[in-house]
Amino acid sequence: MAPHRSKDPVPVLGPPALGKQKILDLLKFRPIDFAEIQKSLRENAEEAAKVKNGENKVEFSGRSLLGTLSRDAGIIKDGMRVSSAIAERSDGDFVYLLVSNFALSSTTVEEVRMHFPKGARVKIKHPRALCTAKGRVIIEIHNPMYIDFLGIEVPDGLTVEKIWEEASAALEKKDYVRAIHLLTRCIDEEGYKNKVEALSKRCQAWLGLNCYERAFEDAKRAHVVDSTHRHTYLLKGQLFLGLQKFRAALDSFYRSGLADDDTMKRCARLIEQRDTGNYELREFILGKSKAPEVGDYLGPVRMGMAADEEKGRGLFATEEIKAGQLLLVWNAAAVAPREDLPAKLMRKCLTSRKSLFQFLGLDSELAMEMGLFKPTNVLIHDQQQDYIWFDAVPAIAKLCSSYAFQIEDKPESPMGLWTLPALINHSCVPNVSQQMVGTALFVRAARNIRAEEELTLPYMDVKKPLDERMYWTDSRWGFTCKCLRCRVEARLHAQRPEFPCFHARMREAAKRKDRAEALEELRRIAVEVEDQIATLASPVERDWVRTSYYLAYRAGLLERSSDSPAKLSSRVSAYQMMAALHATCPGYGIVREMVALAKSALPSPGMEAISEKSRLLIEKEFLCVLGEQKREFLDVFVDELLKGADFDILRT
């Protein structure tokens, strides 16, 4: 999980300090035609020639160019980032239109042709003209929002009925953009009798593009004309599902009379999840089923400013919370391979104003309104607002990629971004845990949490010495952790020079080719650490230090040798080490380590009946990971762990 502040933060634009009239003035563009563009290029050619390898390029800020996309769009530059379409000139000739943006990364030819349909009338804002060495004029655009689609050209004399037929055929072929433009012609036709059907079909096309907010507008308009239109209610149900408004979805499906029983049951299940925070995961936990569909859940959590100014914002409990209680369930805003994640985030912004504002706020210095994150809230699409903010989106999307993390701890695993959980600050003694269920992130209390206490989680493996943890927080995220554990260990390092030496010796031991020698050195380090902390008055502080040097303690307890001179088990028991891990970082991939430690204390390696107190501690750790469970399920799960089962849910 990435923090909210980076070492070199990208500036975030705040709301523009402009009045409405000023904004409207900015949105006005003076027309420009191809003749003026060519004239400017000819005048600029002499200046460009004076510069070595100079390009004859002219930018026309505040101007707008009208044209028609007269050829099928394609992809150039190895299919990576630039889509190509053709803009027609009034004299029948054409110029190339190149649209580039990382949002187009990994786009297929079919997608490009859908978004840049042949025959579309376009208005290009802020055109940038380039004249090639062969005299070909190219119009470049680096921001897709600088293209306004004004409609699809149709042959003269084509009746509205024929346009309707073409729109229906485009919708059937999933050519959604073309369908939207053609349906708009029908809707705008004065006196058109099928306006409700046209609005309903355009709503369906917006749904095909995942533009739920625009689909919502058309559904509302259709029901203003005919409040009983059943197909629109069916579409409303689908868009409300996409917006996670499950009660509204169920009501719309019911009113339509067209939804099947499975869809109705699906809505009812999602409503129960959100109302109760009760998610049925037992089959998934045991690896017997795929991850179930889950809706977002927002528990007793608020956003606020952390006491430590360097942390900035954070999430806080609004009431007393018991260990294991569910706090958040959050579906990923985007999931993709690392190189494609920025494109996915960008596309999310293009289709959802709510996502756009969430992304814009991620690096803000101020706490945002929680209403922006409530799953049931909808932001109506606002083209004017999109235009004002869109220039900030590429920077924000790149910044968002630093908040992302891999779904699994595997090199090939895709990455995801979870907006609200991304605001949880770091601590080396976290009080919440996080588990992945499919692409949904479950956040639970890992300890009892007081009302108004800040929620914290670890950004990396905190079973590491202080120096290594400080290195990672500084180099990767640009901050110094000031949690109580780090302050205690920093004091020990200042008072006892042996501690920094322990870390250096651990690194040297890891480099040794002789495994037996490396393990013996680690055992000696663990014994010496235990001697150093024997004088600490606080048991909790001793647990923190043991966890910091867990690699050494592990060698002494799990890989001990009968002839080893370093007898760690006479100083600290396996159960004490289990308790230290649970006290320091509950809920973070330590269940398997705790099981291994518990089994290491058995007289015979083949035995499975660990001590009662060890089993209770494992069950307590399990509570932090997955919450309260029925006794029979808990027994089965722990027994399977003791037999060596490996469950994906425990791979945090």
mmCIF file of N, CA, C and O in Angstrom, residues 492-575:
data_model
loop_
_atom_site.group_PDB
_atom_site.id
_atom_site.type_symbol
_atom_site.label_atom_id
_atom_site.label_comp_id
_atom_site.label_asym_id
_atom_site.label_seq_id
_atom_site.Cartn_x
_atom_site.Cartn_y
_atom_site.Cartn_z
ATOM 1 N N LEU A 492 17.073 2.758 21.432
ATOM 2 C CA LEU A 492 17.966 1.635 21.722
ATOM 3 C C LEU A 492 19.221 1.697 20.865
ATOM 4 O O LEU A 492 20.329 1.426 21.336
ATOM 5 N N HIS A 493 19.053 2.055 19.598
ATOM 6 C CA HIS A 493 20.208 2.162 18.700
ATOM 7 C C HIS A 493 21.172 3.243 19.181
ATOM 8 O O HIS A 493 22.397 3.086 19.062
ATOM 9 N N ALA A 494 20.611 4.336 19.689
ATOM 10 C CA ALA A 494 21.467 5.425 20.164
ATOM 11 C C ALA A 494 22.197 5.040 21.448
ATOM 12 O O ALA A 494 23.358 5.427 21.657
ATOM 13 N N GLN A 495 21.521 4.270 22.289
ATOM 14 C CA GLN A 495 22.104 3.906 23.586
ATOM 15 C C GLN A 495 23.012 2.693 23.504
ATOM 16 O O GLN A 495 23.955 2.560 24.289
ATOM 17 N N ARG A 496 22.702 1.786 22.566
ATOM 18 C CA ARG A 496 23.453 0.528 22.495
ATOM 19 C C ARG A 496 23.923 0.299 21.062
ATOM 20 O O ARG A 496 23.152 -0.126 20.205
ATOM 21 N N PRO A 497 25.170 0.552 20.789
ATOM 22 C CA PRO A 497 25.691 0.438 19.421
ATOM 23 C C PRO A 497 25.651 -0.982 18.863
ATOM 24 O O PRO A 497 25.867 -1.184 17.666
ATOM 25 N N GLU A 498 25.367 -1.971 19.726
ATOM 26 C CA GLU A 498 25.304 -3.348 19.244
ATOM 27 C C GLU A 498 24.177 -3.542 18.231
ATOM 28 O O GLU A 498 24.288 -4.366 17.309
ATOM 29 N N PHE A 499 23.075 -2.789 18.396
ATOM 30 C CA PHE A 499 21.907 -3.019 17.543
ATOM 31 C C PHE A 499 22.176 -2.731 16.066
ATOM 32 O O PHE A 499 21.841 -3.561 15.210
ATOM 33 N N PRO A 500 22.760 -1.603 15.697
ATOM 34 C CA PRO A 500 23.093 -1.419 14.278
ATOM 35 C C PRO A 500 24.036 -2.507 13.765
ATOM 36 O O PRO A 500 23.945 -2.917 12.607
ATOM 37 N N CYS A 501 24.914 -2.987 14.649
ATOM 38 C CA CYS A 501 25.848 -4.053 14.257
ATOM 39 C C CYS A 501 25.106 -5.361 13.992
ATOM 40 O O CYS A 501 25.474 -6.139 13.102
ATOM 41 N N PHE A 502 24.041 -5.625 14.754
ATOM 42 C CA PHE A 502 23.255 -6.845 14.540
ATOM 43 C C PHE A 502 22.708 -6.881 13.109
ATOM 44 O O PHE A 502 22.746 -7.917 12.439
ATOM 45 N N HIS A 503 22.190 -5.753 12.666
ATOM 46 C CA HIS A 503 21.624 -5.693 11.314
ATOM 47 C C HIS A 503 22.708 -5.936 10.270
ATOM 48 O O HIS A 503 22.510 -6.697 9.299
ATOM 49 N N ALA A 504 23.889 -5.315 10.453
ATOM 50 C CA ALA A 504 24.991 -5.506 9.510
ATOM 51 C C ALA A 504 25.421 -6.970 9.482
ATOM 52 O O ALA A 504 25.696 -7.531 8.413
ATOM 53 N N ARG A 505 25.471 -7.599 10.646
ATOM 54 C CA ARG A 505 25.863 -9.017 10.713
ATOM 55 C C ARG A 505 24.825 -9.910 10.037
ATOM 56 O O ARG A 505 25.161 -10.913 9.401
ATOM 57 N N MET A 506 23.528 -9.545 10.170
ATOM 58 C CA MET A 506 22.485 -10.319 9.487
ATOM 59 C C MET A 506 22.653 -10.245 7.976
ATOM 60 O O MET A 506 22.490 -11.250 7.268
ATOM 61 N N ARG A 507 22.997 -9.061 7.473
ATOM 62 C CA ARG A 507 23.208 -8.922 6.029
ATOM 63 C C ARG A 507 24.394 -9.752 5.570
ATOM 64 O O ARG A 507 24.346 -10.387 4.518
ATOM 65 N N GLU A 508 25.452 -9.741 6.362
ATOM 66 C CA GLU A 508 26.636 -10.535 6.008
ATOM 67 C C GLU A 508 26.328 -12.027 6.053
ATOM 68 O O GLU A 508 26.786 -12.792 5.203
ATOM 69 N N ALA A 509 25.539 -12.442 7.033
ATOM 70 C CA ALA A 509 25.180 -13.865 7.137
ATOM 71 C C ALA A 509 24.389 -14.311 5.912
ATOM 72 O O ALA A 509 24.561 -15.431 5.422
ATOM 73 N N ALA A 510 23.526 -13.432 5.409
ATOM 74 C CA ALA A 510 22.714 -13.776 4.242
ATOM 75 C C ALA A 510 23.563 -13.989 2.998
ATOM 76 O O ALA A 510 23.152 -14.690 2.063
ATOM 77 N N LYS A 511 24.783 -13.406 2.977
ATOM 78 C CA LYS A 511 25.664 -13.530 1.809
ATOM 79 C C LYS A 511 26.518 -14.795 1.842
ATOM 80 O O LYS A 511 27.131 -15.157 0.842
ATOM 81 N N ARG A 512 26.575 -15.457 2.990
ATOM 82 C CA ARG A 512 27.451 -16.627 3.123
ATOM 83 C C ARG A 512 26.962 -17.783 2.254
ATOM 84 O O ARG A 512 25.770 -18.083 2.213
ATOM 85 N N LYS A 513 27.899 -18.442 1.609
ATOM 86 C CA LYS A 513 27.555 -19.573 0.750
ATOM 87 C C LYS A 513 27.281 -20.826 1.565
ATOM 88 O O LYS A 513 26.490 -21.671 1.160
ATOM 89 N N ASP A 514 27.952 -20.945 2.701
ATOM 90 C CA ASP A 514 27.750 -22.110 3.568
ATOM 91 C C ASP A 514 26.495 -21.877 4.410
ATOM 92 O O ASP A 514 26.480 -21.048 5.318
ATOM 93 N N ARG A 515 25.419 -22.600 4.099
ATOM 94 C CA ARG A 515 24.142 -22.390 4.789
ATOM 95 C C ARG A 515 24.256 -22.669 6.282
ATOM 96 O O ARG A 515 23.689 -21.947 7.112
ATOM 97 N N ALA A 516 24.990 -23.708 6.643
ATOM 98 C CA ALA A 516 25.125 -24.063 8.062
ATOM 99 C C ALA A 516 25.802 -22.936 8.841
ATOM 100 O O ALA A 516 25.376 -22.587 9.956
ATOM 101 N N GLU A 517 26.841 -22.341 8.241
ATOM 102 C CA GLU A 517 27.533 -21.229 8.903
ATOM 103 C C GLU A 517 26.610 -20.010 9.026
ATOM 104 O O GLU A 517 26.609 -19.321 10.047
ATOM 105 N N ALA A 518 25.837 -19.755 7.961
ATOM 106 C CA ALA A 518 24.915 -18.612 7.985
ATOM 107 C C ALA A 518 23.875 -18.784 9.086
ATOM 108 O O ALA A 518 23.599 -17.847 9.851
ATOM 109 N N LEU A 519 23.297 -19.980 9.193
ATOM 110 C CA LEU A 519 22.292 -20.229 10.224
ATOM 111 C C LEU A 519 22.887 -20.107 11.617
ATOM 112 O O LEU A 519 22.251 -19.567 12.531
ATOM 113 N N GLU A 520 24.105 -20.587 11.798
ATOM 114 C CA GLU A 520 24.739 -20.513 13.117
ATOM 115 C C GLU A 520 24.990 -19.062 13.520
ATOM 116 O O GLU A 520 24.784 -18.679 14.679
ATOM 117 N N GLU A 521 25.393 -18.240 12.559
ATOM 118 C CA GLU A 521 25.606 -16.817 12.856
ATOM 119 C C GLU A 521 24.286 -16.139 13.227
ATOM 120 O O GLU A 521 24.227 -15.332 14.161
ATOM 121 N N LEU A 522 23.214 -16.475 12.506
ATOM 122 C CA LEU A 522 21.905 -15.903 12.827
ATOM 123 C C LEU A 522 21.461 -16.314 14.224
ATOM 124 O O LEU A 522 20.888 -15.512 14.974
ATOM 125 N N ARG A 523 21.721 -17.559 14.603
ATOM 126 C CA ARG A 523 21.362 -18.016 15.953
ATOM 127 C C ARG A 523 22.120 -17.216 17.013
ATOM 128 O O ARG A 523 21.560 -16.830 18.046
ATOM 129 N N ARG A 524 23.401 -16.990 16.760
ATOM 130 C CA ARG A 524 24.203 -16.217 17.722
ATOM 131 C C ARG A 524 23.644 -14.800 17.865
ATOM 132 O O ARG A 524 23.580 -14.257 18.974
ATOM 133 N N ILE A 525 23.251 -14.200 16.711
ATOM 134 C CA ILE A 525 22.686 -12.842 16.750
ATOM 135 C C ILE A 525 21.420 -12.825 17.600
ATOM 136 O O ILE A 525 21.224 -11.937 18.435
ATOM 137 N N ALA A 526 20.545 -13.818 17.416
ATOM 138 C CA ALA A 526 19.296 -13.873 18.174
ATOM 139 C C ALA A 526 19.568 -13.978 19.670
ATOM 140 O O ALA A 526 18.900 -13.321 20.489
ATOM 141 N N VAL A 527 20.538 -14.793 20.044
ATOM 142 C CA VAL A 527 20.888 -14.943 21.464
ATOM 143 C C VAL A 527 21.396 -13.618 22.027
ATOM 144 O O VAL A 527 21.018 -13.197 23.131
ATOM 145 N N GLU A 528 22.239 -12.920 21.267
ATOM 146 C CA GLU A 528 22.787 -11.645 21.733
ATOM 147 C C GLU A 528 21.701 -10.570 21.821
ATOM 148 O O GLU A 528 21.694 -9.749 22.747
ATOM 149 N N VAL A 529 20.760 -10.561 20.847
ATOM 150 C CA VAL A 529 19.644 -9.619 20.915
ATOM 151 C C VAL A 529 18.824 -9.889 22.164
ATOM 152 O O VAL A 529 18.433 -8.962 22.893
ATOM 153 N N GLU A 530 18.554 -11.156 22.449
ATOM 154 C CA GLU A 530 17.761 -11.519 23.620
ATOM 155 C C GLU A 530 18.451 -11.064 24.901
ATOM 156 O O GLU A 530 17.794 -10.589 25.847
ATOM 157 N N ASP A 531 19.779 -11.196 24.947
ATOM 158 C CA ASP A 531 20.525 -10.720 26.126
ATOM 159 C C ASP A 531 20.390 -9.207 26.278
ATOM 160 O O ASP A 531 20.256 -8.687 27.397
ATOM 161 N N GLN A 532 20.408 -8.482 25.137
ATOM 162 C CA GLN A 532 20.339 -7.019 25.180
ATOM 163 C C GLN A 532 18.971 -6.521 25.660
ATOM 164 O O GLN A 532 18.871 -5.528 26.369
ATOM 165 N N ILE A 533 17.889 -7.216 25.278
ATOM 166 C CA ILE A 533 16.555 -6.724 25.614
ATOM 167 C C ILE A 533 16.053 -7.257 26.952
ATOM 168 O O ILE A 533 14.958 -6.888 27.387
ATOM 169 N N ALA A 534 16.848 -8.094 27.587
ATOM 170 C CA ALA A 534 16.414 -8.670 28.875
ATOM 171 C C ALA A 534 16.160 -7.585 29.920
ATOM 172 O O ALA A 534 15.350 -7.768 30.829
ATOM 173 N N THR A 535 16.847 -6.458 29.781
ATOM 174 C CA THR A 535 16.711 -5.386 30.779
ATOM 175 C C THR A 535 15.569 -4.419 30.471
ATOM 176 O O THR A 535 15.285 -3.529 31.270
ATOM 177 N N LEU A 536 14.920 -4.594 29.296
ATOM 178 C CA LEU A 536 13.798 -3.708 28.959
ATOM 179 C C LEU A 536 12.612 -4.020 29.865
ATOM 180 O O LEU A 536 12.213 -5.180 30.024
ATOM 181 N N ALA A 537 12.035 -2.978 30.449
ATOM 182 C CA ALA A 537 10.944 -3.186 31.408
ATOM 183 C C ALA A 537 9.645 -3.573 30.715
ATOM 184 O O ALA A 537 8.835 -4.307 31.276
ATOM 185 N N SER A 538 9.445 -3.087 29.483
ATOM 186 C CA SER A 538 8.176 -3.306 28.795
ATOM 187 C C SER A 538 8.201 -4.600 27.977
ATOM 188 O O SER A 538 9.024 -4.742 27.061
ATOM 189 N N PRO A 539 7.283 -5.547 28.257
ATOM 190 C CA PRO A 539 7.201 -6.769 27.435
ATOM 191 C C PRO A 539 6.867 -6.450 25.978
ATOM 192 O O PRO A 539 7.341 -7.143 25.073
ATOM 193 N N VAL A 540 6.048 -5.426 25.760
ATOM 194 C CA VAL A 540 5.674 -5.063 24.395
ATOM 195 C C VAL A 540 6.898 -4.609 23.611
ATOM 196 O O VAL A 540 7.077 -4.983 22.447
ATOM 197 N N GLU A 541 7.766 -3.817 24.248
ATOM 198 C CA GLU A 541 8.970 -3.353 23.567
ATOM 199 C C GLU A 541 9.893 -4.525 23.246
ATOM 200 O O GLU A 541 10.533 -4.549 22.187
ATOM 201 N N ARG A 542 9.961 -5.499 24.144
ATOM 202 C CA ARG A 542 10.768 -6.690 23.851
ATOM 203 C C ARG A 542 10.196 -7.424 22.639
ATOM 204 O O ARG A 542 10.950 -7.903 21.783
ATOM 205 N N ASP A 543 8.875 -7.503 22.558
ATOM 206 C CA ASP A 543 8.247 -8.164 21.406
ATOM 207 C C ASP A 543 8.563 -7.430 20.108
ATOM 208 O O ASP A 543 8.805 -8.057 19.073
ATOM 209 N N TRP A 544 8.547 -6.110 20.145
ATOM 210 C CA TRP A 544 8.850 -5.341 18.941
ATOM 211 C C TRP A 544 10.265 -5.630 18.441
ATOM 212 O O TRP A 544 10.478 -5.826 17.249
ATOM 213 N N VAL A 545 11.227 -5.651 19.354
ATOM 214 C CA VAL A 545 12.619 -5.891 18.958
ATOM 215 C C VAL A 545 12.777 -7.316 18.436
ATOM 216 O O VAL A 545 13.472 -7.552 17.439
ATOM 217 N N ARG A 546 12.153 -8.284 19.087
ATOM 218 C CA ARG A 546 12.228 -9.670 18.602
ATOM 219 C C ARG A 546 11.706 -9.772 17.171
ATOM 220 O O ARG A 546 12.286 -10.458 16.330
ATOM 221 N N THR A 547 10.610 -9.071 16.909
ATOM 222 C CA THR A 547 10.037 -9.104 15.560
ATOM 223 C C THR A 547 10.987 -8.459 14.557
ATOM 224 O O THR A 547 11.097 -8.917 13.412
ATOM 225 N N SER A 548 11.680 -7.412 14.960
ATOM 226 C CA SER A 548 12.635 -6.749 14.070
ATOM 227 C C SER A 548 13.746 -7.687 13.638
ATOM 228 O O SER A 548 14.258 -7.595 12.518
ATOM 229 N N TYR A 549 14.122 -8.594 14.515
ATOM 230 C CA TYR A 549 15.202 -9.540 14.200
ATOM 231 C C TYR A 549 14.637 -10.947 14.027
ATOM 232 O O TYR A 549 15.284 -11.943 14.351
ATOM 233 N N TYR A 550 13.433 -11.009 13.456
ATOM 234 C CA TYR A 550 12.763 -12.305 13.343
ATOM 235 C C TYR A 550 13.565 -13.293 12.511
ATOM 236 O O TYR A 550 13.565 -14.499 12.785
ATOM 237 N N LEU A 551 14.249 -12.823 11.479
ATOM 238 C CA LEU A 551 15.051 -13.726 10.655
ATOM 239 C C LEU A 551 16.052 -14.497 11.509
ATOM 240 O O LEU A 551 16.254 -15.706 11.328
ATOM 241 N N ALA A 552 16.673 -13.811 12.472
ATOM 242 C CA ALA A 552 17.638 -14.474 13.358
ATOM 243 C C ALA A 552 16.922 -15.403 14.334
ATOM 244 O O ALA A 552 17.358 -16.542 14.569
ATOM 245 N N TYR A 553 15.818 -14.947 14.913
ATOM 246 C CA TYR A 553 15.064 -15.782 15.846
ATOM 247 C C TYR A 553 14.509 -17.021 15.139
ATOM 248 O O TYR A 553 14.447 -18.112 15.719
ATOM 249 N N ARG A 554 14.125 -16.850 13.887
ATOM 250 C CA ARG A 554 13.588 -17.987 13.129
ATOM 251 C C ARG A 554 14.638 -19.073 12.980
ATOM 252 O O ARG A 554 14.341 -20.275 13.113
ATOM 253 N N ALA A 555 15.868 -18.656 12.695
ATOM 254 C CA ALA A 555 16.954 -19.632 12.571
ATOM 255 C C ALA A 555 17.194 -20.358 13.888
ATOM 256 O O ALA A 555 17.492 -21.554 13.912
ATOM 257 N N GLY A 556 17.046 -19.616 14.982
ATOM 258 C CA GLY A 556 17.295 -20.219 16.289
ATOM 259 C C GLY A 556 16.181 -21.128 16.769
ATOM 260 O O GLY A 556 16.430 -22.065 17.535
ATOM 261 N N LEU A 557 14.946 -20.889 16.312
ATOM 262 C CA LEU A 557 13.805 -21.657 16.807
ATOM 263 C C LEU A 557 13.293 -22.705 15.824
ATOM 264 O O LEU A 557 12.888 -23.794 16.220
ATOM 265 N N LEU A 558 13.316 -22.374 14.539
ATOM 266 C CA LEU A 558 12.782 -23.297 13.548
ATOM 267 C C LEU A 558 13.851 -24.151 12.887
ATOM 268 O O LEU A 558 13.550 -25.227 12.368
ATOM 269 N N GLU A 559 15.080 -23.670 12.856
ATOM 270 C CA GLU A 559 16.148 -24.419 12.187
ATOM 271 C C GLU A 559 17.307 -24.659 13.152
ATOM 272 O O GLU A 559 18.468 -24.607 12.767
ATOM 273 N N ARG A 560 16.935 -24.922 14.402
ATOM 274 C CA ARG A 560 17.963 -25.123 15.416
ATOM 275 C C ARG A 560 18.678 -26.460 15.214
ATOM 276 O O ARG A 560 18.112 -27.410 14.675
ATOM 277 N N SER A 561 19.899 -26.518 15.673
ATOM 278 C CA SER A 561 20.719 -27.723 15.583
ATOM 279 C C SER A 561 21.049 -28.198 16.988
ATOM 280 O O SER A 561 21.329 -27.399 17.889
ATOM 281 N N SER A 562 21.009 -29.509 17.196
ATOM 282 C CA SER A 562 21.253 -30.069 18.534
ATOM 283 C C SER A 562 22.667 -29.806 19.020
ATOM 284 O O SER A 562 22.920 -29.711 20.222
ATOM 285 N N ASP A 563 23.626 -29.679 18.096
ATOM 286 C CA ASP A 563 25.011 -29.435 18.520
ATOM 287 C C ASP A 563 25.401 -27.963 18.440
ATOM 288 O O ASP A 563 26.567 -27.607 18.551
ATOM 289 N N SER A 564 24.385 -27.081 18.206
ATOM 290 C CA SER A 564 24.683 -25.655 18.114
ATOM 291 C C SER A 564 25.011 -25.090 19.493
ATOM 292 O O SER A 564 24.297 -25.346 20.463
ATOM 293 N N PRO A 565 26.108 -24.294 19.584
ATOM 294 C CA PRO A 565 26.439 -23.668 20.868
ATOM 295 C C PRO A 565 25.464 -22.542 21.230
ATOM 296 O O PRO A 565 25.385 -22.135 22.379
ATOM 297 N N ALA A 566 24.717 -22.023 20.223
ATOM 298 C CA ALA A 566 23.784 -20.925 20.481
ATOM 299 C C ALA A 566 22.417 -21.510 20.822
ATOM 300 O O ALA A 566 21.669 -21.932 19.942
ATOM 301 N N LYS A 567 22.088 -21.581 22.081
ATOM 302 C CA LYS A 567 20.833 -22.187 22.536
ATOM 303 C C LYS A 567 19.798 -21.096 22.791
ATOM 304 O O LYS A 567 19.659 -20.603 23.908
ATOM 305 N N LEU A 568 19.073 -20.701 21.741
ATOM 306 C CA LEU A 568 18.087 -19.639 21.874
ATOM 307 C C LEU A 568 16.862 -20.098 22.662
ATOM 308 O O LEU A 568 16.288 -19.335 23.432
ATOM 309 N N SER A 569 16.467 -21.374 22.464
ATOM 310 C CA SER A 569 15.234 -21.858 23.086
ATOM 311 C C SER A 569 15.282 -21.837 24.604
ATOM 312 O O SER A 569 14.248 -21.852 25.260
ATOM 313 N N SER A 570 16.476 -21.779 25.177
ATOM 314 C CA SER A 570 16.578 -21.688 26.636
ATOM 315 C C SER A 570 16.302 -20.267 27.124
ATOM 316 O O SER A 570 16.098 -20.047 28.321
ATOM 317 N N ARG A 571 16.311 -19.289 26.211
ATOM 318 C CA ARG A 571 16.077 -17.892 26.580
ATOM 319 C C ARG A 571 14.681 -17.408 26.198
ATOM 320 O O ARG A 571 14.093 -16.584 26.881
ATOM 321 N N VAL A 572 14.189 -17.867 25.050
ATOM 322 C CA VAL A 572 12.864 -17.462 24.586
ATOM 323 C C VAL A 572 12.192 -18.667 23.936
ATOM 324 O O VAL A 572 12.822 -19.406 23.185
ATOM 325 N N SER A 573 10.934 -18.881 24.231
ATOM 326 C CA SER A 573 10.223 -20.042 23.696
ATOM 327 C C SER A 573 9.583 -19.719 22.353
ATOM 328 O O SER A 573 9.420 -18.549 21.979
ATOM 329 N N ALA A 574 9.196 -20.773 21.642
ATOM 330 C CA ALA A 574 8.501 -20.587 20.367
ATOM 331 C C ALA A 574 7.187 -19.844 20.583
ATOM 332 O O ALA A 574 6.798 -18.993 19.768
ATOM 333 N N TYR A 575 6.511 -20.135 21.700
ATOM 334 C CA TYR A 575 5.255 -19.454 21.985
ATOM 335 C C TYR A 575 5.489 -17.958 22.207
ATOM 336 O O TYR A 575 4.694 -17.127 21.746
#
